[in-house]
Short mmCIF file of C-alpha atoms and ligand atoms in Angstrom, two decimals:
data_model
loop_
_atom_site.label_atom_id
_atom_site.label_comp_id
_atom_site.label_asym_id
_atom_site.label_seq_id
_atom_site.Cartn_x
_atom_site.Cartn_y
_atom_site.Cartn_z
CA MET A 675 -5.14 6.79 20.16
CA LYS A 676 -6.38 6.50 16.57
CA THR A 677 -7.34 3.30 14.79
CA ILE A 678 -5.38 2.83 11.60
CA PHE A 679 -6.02 0.34 8.82
CA SER A 680 -4.06 -0.20 5.65
CA GLY A 681 -3.16 -3.01 3.30
CA ILE A 682 -1.13 -4.08 0.31
CA LYS A 683 -2.36 -6.41 -2.39
CA PRO A 684 -0.29 -9.46 -3.35
CA SER A 685 -0.63 -8.79 -7.07
CA GLY A 686 3.14 -8.89 -7.56
CA ASP A 687 6.36 -8.74 -5.60
CA LEU A 688 6.67 -5.74 -3.27
CA THR A 689 8.43 -2.69 -4.64
CA LEU A 690 10.46 0.07 -3.10
CA GLY A 691 7.41 2.26 -3.87
CA ASN A 692 5.26 0.07 -1.63
CA TYR A 693 7.88 0.33 1.12
CA ILE A 694 8.31 4.09 0.94
CA GLY A 695 4.68 5.03 0.23
CA ALA A 696 3.14 2.55 2.64
CA ILE A 697 5.17 0.22 4.89
CA SER A 698 7.66 2.83 6.21
CA ASN A 699 4.68 4.86 7.43
CA PHE A 700 3.04 1.80 8.98
CA VAL A 701 6.20 1.28 11.02
CA GLN A 702 6.10 4.83 12.36
CA LEU A 703 2.38 4.92 13.01
CA GLN A 704 2.29 1.66 15.00
CA ASN A 705 3.99 3.33 17.97
CA GLU A 706 1.17 5.65 18.90
CA ASN A 707 -1.93 4.13 17.36
CA LYS A 708 -4.04 1.01 17.28
CA CYS A 709 -2.98 -0.44 13.93
CA LEU A 710 -4.29 -3.19 11.68
CA PHE A 711 -2.16 -4.07 8.67
CA CYS A 712 -3.56 -6.50 6.18
CA VAL A 713 -2.48 -8.41 3.09
CA VAL A 714 -5.46 -7.67 0.85
CA ASP A 715 -5.53 -10.88 -1.18
CA LEU A 716 -9.19 -10.42 -2.20
CA HIS A 717 -8.13 -7.26 -4.04
CA ALA A 718 -5.40 -9.17 -5.88
CA ILE A 719 -7.89 -11.55 -7.54
CA THR A 720 -9.67 -8.70 -9.33
CA VAL A 721 -7.15 -9.58 -12.06
CA PRO A 722 -6.10 -13.16 -12.93
CA GLN A 723 -3.60 -14.71 -10.49
CA GLU A 724 -1.78 -18.03 -10.59
CA LYS A 725 -2.91 -19.76 -7.37
CA LEU A 726 0.46 -21.05 -6.09
CA GLU A 727 2.10 -17.70 -6.83
CA LEU A 728 -0.70 -15.87 -5.04
CA ARG A 729 -0.32 -18.03 -1.92
CA LYS A 730 3.44 -17.55 -1.94
CA ARG A 731 3.22 -13.78 -2.38
CA THR A 732 0.60 -13.42 0.32
CA LYS A 733 2.96 -15.01 2.86
CA ASP A 734 5.93 -13.09 1.41
CA ILE A 735 4.17 -9.78 2.05
CA ALA A 736 3.22 -10.75 5.61
CA ALA A 737 6.87 -11.74 6.22
CA LEU A 738 8.07 -8.49 4.65
CA TYR A 739 5.77 -6.48 6.94
CA LEU A 740 7.65 -8.04 9.87
CA ALA A 741 11.06 -7.80 8.22
CA CYS A 742 10.51 -4.08 7.57
CA GLY A 743 9.76 -3.46 11.23
CA ILE A 744 6.05 -3.93 11.84
CA ASP A 745 5.85 -5.31 15.36
CA PRO A 746 3.12 -7.89 16.06
CA ASN A 747 3.08 -6.75 19.68
CA LYS A 748 2.03 -3.29 18.53
CA ALA A 749 -0.03 -3.99 15.38
CA THR A 750 -2.46 -6.65 14.19
CA ILE A 751 -1.18 -8.33 11.02
CA PHE A 752 -3.58 -10.54 9.07
CA ILE A 753 -4.78 -11.84 5.71
CA GLN A 754 -7.96 -10.24 4.36
CA SER A 755 -9.60 -13.45 3.08
CA GLU A 756 -9.37 -14.96 6.58
CA VAL A 757 -11.87 -12.39 7.87
CA SER A 758 -15.24 -12.93 6.17
CA ALA A 759 -16.66 -9.68 7.55
CA HIS A 760 -14.80 -7.81 4.77
CA ASN A 761 -16.99 -9.45 2.10
CA GLN A 762 -20.13 -9.21 4.21
CA LEU A 763 -19.71 -5.49 4.72
CA ALA A 764 -18.67 -4.91 1.10
CA TRP A 765 -22.04 -6.21 -0.12
CA ILE A 766 -24.00 -3.94 2.23
CA LEU A 767 -21.90 -0.99 1.10
CA GLU A 768 -22.29 -1.89 -2.58
CA CYS A 769 -26.02 -1.55 -2.03
CA ASN A 770 -25.34 1.97 -0.77
CA THR A 771 -22.95 3.09 -3.52
CA TYR A 772 -23.99 4.60 -6.84
CA VAL A 773 -22.79 3.37 -10.22
CA GLY A 774 -21.95 6.98 -11.12
CA GLU A 775 -19.48 7.16 -8.21
CA LEU A 776 -17.66 4.04 -9.37
CA ASN A 777 -17.64 5.34 -12.96
CA ARG A 778 -15.66 8.34 -11.73
CA MET A 779 -12.81 6.30 -10.19
CA THR A 780 -9.63 7.34 -12.00
CA GLN A 781 -7.89 3.96 -11.75
CA TYR A 782 -10.92 2.26 -13.32
CA LYS A 783 -11.21 4.90 -16.05
CA ASP A 784 -7.48 4.51 -16.87
CA LYS A 785 -7.85 0.75 -17.11
CA VAL A 786 -10.86 1.10 -19.43
CA LEU A 787 -8.92 3.51 -21.64
CA LYS A 788 -5.97 1.13 -21.84
CA GLU A 789 -7.74 -2.23 -22.04
CA GLY A 790 -11.40 -1.62 -22.93
CA THR A 791 -14.12 -3.31 -20.86
CA SER A 792 -14.46 -6.76 -22.41
CA ALA A 793 -11.73 -8.36 -20.25
CA LEU A 794 -12.36 -6.28 -17.10
CA THR A 795 -14.02 -8.10 -14.22
CA SER A 796 -16.79 -6.54 -12.17
CA GLY A 797 -14.38 -7.00 -9.22
CA ILE A 798 -12.14 -4.30 -10.71
CA TYR A 799 -15.17 -2.04 -10.97
CA THR A 800 -16.40 -2.54 -7.40
CA TYR A 801 -13.04 -2.89 -5.66
CA PRO A 802 -13.19 0.64 -4.19
CA VAL A 803 -16.25 -0.55 -2.23
CA LEU A 804 -14.35 -3.56 -0.88
CA MET A 805 -11.60 -1.14 0.12
CA ALA A 806 -14.21 1.04 1.85
CA ALA A 807 -15.39 -2.06 3.74
CA ASP A 808 -11.79 -2.87 4.76
CA ILE A 809 -11.45 0.60 6.26
CA LEU A 810 -14.91 1.08 7.80
CA LEU A 811 -15.09 -2.39 9.37
CA TYR A 812 -12.50 -1.42 11.98
CA ASP A 813 -13.71 2.14 12.64
CA SER A 814 -10.40 3.34 11.22
CA SER A 815 -9.94 7.07 11.52
CA LEU A 816 -6.67 7.24 9.57
CA VAL A 817 -5.64 5.39 6.42
CA PRO A 818 -1.99 5.63 5.39
CA VAL A 819 -1.76 5.41 1.59
CA GLY A 820 0.32 6.59 -1.34
CA GLU A 821 -1.09 9.40 -3.51
CA ASP A 822 -2.63 6.97 -6.02
CA GLN A 823 -5.08 5.70 -3.39
CA LEU A 824 -6.45 9.07 -2.25
CA GLN A 825 -9.60 8.84 -4.35
CA HIS A 826 -10.38 5.47 -2.79
CA VAL A 827 -10.20 6.85 0.73
CA GLU A 828 -12.43 9.72 -0.45
CA ILE A 829 -15.15 7.33 -1.68
CA ALA A 830 -14.92 5.39 1.60
CA ARG A 831 -15.67 8.67 3.39
CA ASP A 832 -18.62 9.43 1.09
CA ILE A 833 -20.10 5.97 1.61
CA ALA A 834 -19.66 6.20 5.39
CA VAL A 835 -21.32 9.63 5.58
CA ARG A 836 -24.23 8.43 3.42
CA PHE A 837 -24.68 5.27 5.49
CA ASN A 838 -24.60 7.19 8.78
CA ASN A 839 -27.19 9.67 7.47
CA LYS A 840 -29.47 6.90 6.27
CA TYR A 841 -29.21 4.37 9.12
CA GLY A 842 -27.87 6.39 12.06
CA GLU A 843 -24.31 6.77 13.40
CA THR A 844 -22.46 3.54 12.46
CA PHE A 845 -19.07 4.27 10.95
CA VAL A 846 -16.16 6.50 11.88
CA ILE A 847 -15.37 8.84 8.95
CA PRO A 848 -11.81 8.03 7.91
CA GLU A 849 -9.11 10.45 6.83
CA HIS A 850 -6.14 9.73 4.62
CA TYR A 851 -2.53 9.98 5.74
CA VAL A 852 -0.13 10.71 2.89
CA PRO A 853 3.60 11.05 3.58
CA LYS A 854 5.19 14.44 2.81
CA ILE A 855 8.01 12.83 0.83
CA GLY A 856 7.66 9.60 -1.12
CA ALA A 857 3.90 9.59 -1.61
CA ARG A 858 4.61 8.71 -5.24
CA ILE A 859 7.88 6.98 -6.05
CA MET A 860 8.33 6.95 -9.80
CA ASP A 861 9.49 4.31 -12.28
CA LEU A 862 13.28 4.51 -12.74
CA GLN A 863 13.02 4.19 -16.51
CA ASN A 864 10.03 6.49 -16.91
CA PRO A 865 9.86 8.98 -14.04
CA THR A 866 6.50 10.31 -15.21
CA ILE A 867 4.72 7.09 -14.18
CA LYS A 868 4.47 5.50 -10.74
CA MET A 869 6.79 2.64 -9.80
CA SER A 870 4.47 -0.33 -9.43
CA LYS A 871 4.47 -4.10 -9.18
CA SER A 872 3.23 -4.30 -12.73
CA SER A 873 5.63 -1.74 -14.24
CA SER A 874 8.76 -2.56 -16.28
CA ALA A 875 11.29 -4.81 -14.52
CA LYS A 876 14.14 -2.33 -15.08
CA GLY A 877 12.16 0.62 -13.76
CA CYS A 878 11.13 -1.02 -10.54
CA ILE A 879 13.19 -2.06 -7.49
CA LEU A 880 11.77 -5.08 -5.72
CA LEU A 881 12.38 -5.53 -1.99
CA LEU A 882 13.58 -9.05 -2.74
CA ASP A 883 15.80 -8.12 -5.70
CA ASP A 884 19.37 -9.38 -5.72
CA PRO A 885 21.78 -6.59 -4.57
CA LYS A 886 23.62 -6.72 -7.92
CA ILE A 887 20.34 -6.10 -9.74
CA ILE A 888 19.48 -3.22 -7.40
CA ARG A 889 22.81 -1.56 -8.22
CA LYS A 890 22.28 -2.06 -11.94
CA LYS A 891 18.78 -0.60 -11.83
CA ILE A 892 19.91 2.51 -9.92
CA MET A 893 22.96 3.06 -12.14
CA SER A 894 20.81 2.86 -15.29
CA ALA A 895 17.98 5.06 -13.94
CA ILE A 896 16.91 7.76 -16.40
CA THR A 897 17.99 11.28 -15.39
CA ASP A 898 18.39 14.33 -17.68
CA SER A 899 21.00 16.04 -19.83
CA GLU A 900 22.17 18.40 -17.06
CA SER A 901 24.50 17.41 -14.25
CA SER A 902 23.24 19.23 -11.13
CA ILE A 903 21.72 17.22 -8.29
CA LYS A 904 18.69 19.37 -7.55
CA TYR A 905 15.13 18.56 -6.55
CA ASP A 906 12.89 19.90 -9.33
CA ILE A 907 9.98 17.58 -10.08
CA LYS A 908 8.85 19.48 -13.17
CA ASN A 909 12.15 19.79 -15.01
CA LYS A 910 14.20 17.02 -13.42
CA PRO A 911 11.74 14.23 -12.51
CA GLY A 912 14.34 11.44 -12.64
CA ILE A 913 16.89 13.00 -10.30
CA SER A 914 14.10 14.30 -8.01
CA ASN A 915 12.78 10.76 -7.69
CA LEU A 916 16.25 9.44 -6.79
CA LEU A 917 16.64 12.24 -4.22
CA SER A 918 13.31 11.28 -2.62
CA ILE A 919 14.38 7.64 -2.39
CA PHE A 920 17.77 8.61 -0.95
CA SER A 921 16.21 10.95 1.57
CA ILE A 922 13.72 8.39 2.91
CA ILE A 923 16.12 5.51 3.31
CA SER A 924 19.00 7.57 4.74
CA ASN A 925 16.90 9.90 6.87
CA ILE A 926 18.80 12.89 5.42
CA SER A 927 16.71 15.81 4.18
CA ILE A 928 16.63 16.54 0.45
CA LYS A 929 18.22 19.96 1.10
CA ASP A 930 21.15 18.33 2.93
CA LEU A 931 21.56 15.78 0.15
CA GLU A 932 21.67 18.58 -2.43
CA SER A 933 24.47 20.26 -0.46
CA GLN A 934 26.32 16.99 0.11
CA PHE A 935 26.36 16.23 -3.64
CA VAL A 936 26.81 19.79 -4.94
CA ASN A 937 30.15 18.90 -6.55
CA SER A 938 29.24 15.38 -7.66
CA ASN A 939 28.13 14.13 -11.05
CA TYR A 940 25.12 11.86 -11.63
CA GLY A 941 27.30 8.72 -11.69
CA GLU A 942 28.78 9.49 -8.26
CA PHE A 943 25.39 10.35 -6.80
CA LYS A 944 23.84 7.16 -8.16
CA LYS A 945 26.70 5.06 -6.78
CA ALA A 946 26.22 6.56 -3.31
CA LEU A 947 22.49 5.90 -3.53
CA ALA A 948 23.06 2.32 -4.74
CA ASP A 949 25.41 1.65 -1.76
CA GLU A 950 22.89 3.06 0.70
CA LEU A 951 19.97 1.20 -0.86
CA VAL A 952 21.79 -2.14 -1.03
CA ASP A 953 22.73 -1.85 2.68
CA PHE A 954 19.18 -0.95 3.56
CA ILE A 955 17.47 -3.66 1.49
CA THR A 956 19.91 -6.47 2.38
CA SER A 957 19.17 -5.96 6.08
CA ILE A 958 15.44 -6.33 5.31
CA GLN A 959 16.18 -9.42 3.22
CA LYS A 960 18.17 -11.03 6.06
CA ARG A 961 15.24 -10.65 8.44
CA PHE A 962 12.85 -11.83 5.72
CA VAL A 963 14.76 -15.11 5.30
CA GLU A 964 14.63 -15.74 9.07
CA ILE A 965 10.89 -15.12 9.27
CA ARG A 966 9.47 -16.40 5.97
CA ASN A 967 9.25 -20.12 6.76
CA SER A 968 9.02 -19.86 10.52
CA GLN A 969 6.21 -21.13 12.71
CA GLN A 970 6.25 -17.65 14.24
CA LEU A 971 4.84 -16.16 11.02
CA ASP A 972 1.89 -18.59 10.99
CA ASP A 973 1.24 -17.94 14.68
CA ILE A 974 1.24 -14.16 14.14
CA LEU A 975 -1.17 -14.45 11.21
CA ASP A 976 -3.47 -16.82 13.17
CA GLN A 977 -3.54 -14.42 16.11
CA GLY A 978 -4.11 -11.49 13.74
CA ALA A 979 -7.07 -13.27 12.12
CA ILE A 980 -8.62 -13.96 15.54
CA THR A 981 -8.33 -10.30 16.58
CA ALA A 982 -9.65 -9.00 13.24
CA ASN A 983 -12.51 -11.53 13.17
CA ASN A 984 -13.58 -10.49 16.68
CA ILE A 985 -13.74 -6.82 15.74
CA GLY A 986 -15.23 -7.52 12.31
CA SER A 987 -18.03 -9.82 13.45
CA ARG A 988 -19.13 -7.34 16.13
CA LYS A 989 -19.33 -4.61 13.51
CA ILE A 990 -21.23 -6.78 11.04
CA LYS A 991 -23.79 -7.63 13.71
CA LYS A 992 -24.37 -3.91 14.28
CA VAL A 993 -24.57 -3.11 10.55
CA TYR A 994 -26.95 -5.99 9.76
CA LYS A 995 -29.25 -4.81 12.54
CA LYS A 996 -29.25 -1.24 11.23
CA VAL A 997 -30.09 -2.37 7.71
CA GLY A 998 -32.86 -4.72 8.86
CA LEU A 999 -31.19 -8.07 8.26
CA LEU A 1000 -31.91 -10.77 10.80
CA ARG A 1001 -28.93 -11.42 13.05
CA LYS A 1002 -29.07 -12.80 16.59
N1 AQP B 1118 5.23 4.04 -6.41
C1 AQP B 1118 4.63 4.23 -5.25
N2 AQP B 1118 4.92 5.30 -4.49
C2 AQP B 1118 4.32 5.50 -3.29
N3 AQP B 1118 3.40 4.65 -2.79
C3 AQP B 1118 3.07 3.56 -3.52
N4 AQP B 1118 2.21 2.54 -3.30
C4 AQP B 1118 2.26 1.68 -4.35
N5 AQP B 1118 3.15 2.11 -5.26
C5 AQP B 1118 3.67 3.29 -4.77
C6 AQP B 1118 1.39 2.42 -2.11
O1 AQP B 1118 1.50 1.10 -1.61
C7 AQP B 1118 0.26 0.75 -0.98
C8 AQP B 1118 -0.17 -0.61 -1.42
O2 AQP B 1118 -0.48 -0.61 -2.76
P1 AQP B 1118 -1.20 -1.85 -3.43
O3 AQP B 1118 -0.22 -2.87 -3.73
O4 AQP B 1118 -2.33 -2.32 -2.62
O5 AQP B 1118 -1.80 -1.20 -4.71
P2 AQP B 1118 -1.15 -0.35 -5.81
O6 AQP B 1118 -1.06 1.07 -5.39
O7 AQP B 1118 -1.97 -0.62 -7.04
O8 AQP B 1118 0.31 -0.95 -5.96
P3 AQP B 1118 1.06 -1.26 -7.27
O9 AQP B 1118 2.47 -1.58 -6.88
O10 AQP B 1118 0.87 -0.18 -8.28
O11 AQP B 1118 0.36 -2.61 -7.76
P4 AQP B 1118 -0.20 -3.01 -9.19
O12 AQP B 1118 0.90 -2.80 -10.18
O13 AQP B 1118 -0.57 -4.46 -9.04
O14 AQP B 1118 -1.41 -2.14 -9.44
C9 AQP B 1118 -0.75 1.83 -1.33
O15 AQP B 1118 -0.91 2.66 -0.22
C10 AQP B 1118 -0.09 2.56 -2.45
O16 AQP B 1118 -0.50 3.92 -2.50
#
């Protein structure tokens, strides 16, 4: 049995990309592994957040984890800021991470190119180390992530190897787990960029979007000037993206979908996808409404925090000792 850790930051409302690239894999992995799934609120505050919105979204994501099928009897679900060991370990790891390594992080470099450095917080710069702490704290051997997070799992590995060499065997070296399909769901209006919480409203399907809006977004998704429904990322990124989404939520392979829609035009294909997606998302939304304001959600998060704090404080004790910090 492997230990698995992953998280999603409440920096915006959850997207279909978050579901396909992350949560759908969490649901599968929980059956045969020891899983910890976290709402990484400390990562969200690396950029400005409105406090009431942040609190609301943090609970929304926890409720969506459950609504999407994460089972609290199989996995530990908790909020990152409720486990202080994440910050404690992050500092120790920061003292074992080089500035040059952080300078090479693609997400940081992209942000600097787009926005310059004057408004960037040092939290944005060091967040890969906090993510390394999230992973290493629980001796996670597998980290399910979308493609955009691969470099962050890589730096967590580098830090763990360096720490183990310097202080003796302490951390399990984690590996990434990237789904074969859906590792990068693209924006519906610009299929060359990733669908994300902060992308254009029209290009992004939110898990809590109204069904009418979901239909509208799918029907107006950018495709190409041809009419064949074929998976070809290079020449037909829009239709390939829609095929990936269809395949994941219907459990039908892309090849079978291509055959099924061989005589259809883009409008017919999109309508079929919209029907499937609306059915799929409304069933998640129904469960979400039942769970969101329930006592059960608070109880699950309280229990999750207790479990994570127990594991985390044991690990911190061990790490402090190795580094030479006083800890009884
Ligand atoms: N479009 C996507 N396709 C596949 N996987 C995705 N993930 C996010 N978008 C896609 C995966 O979801 C997990 C949680 O991501 P996160 O919210 O912690 O960070 P993120 O990747 O920065 O997500 P966003 O939506 O892009 O947020 P913003 O806009 O705030 O930066 C990760 O495993 C991620 O790979």
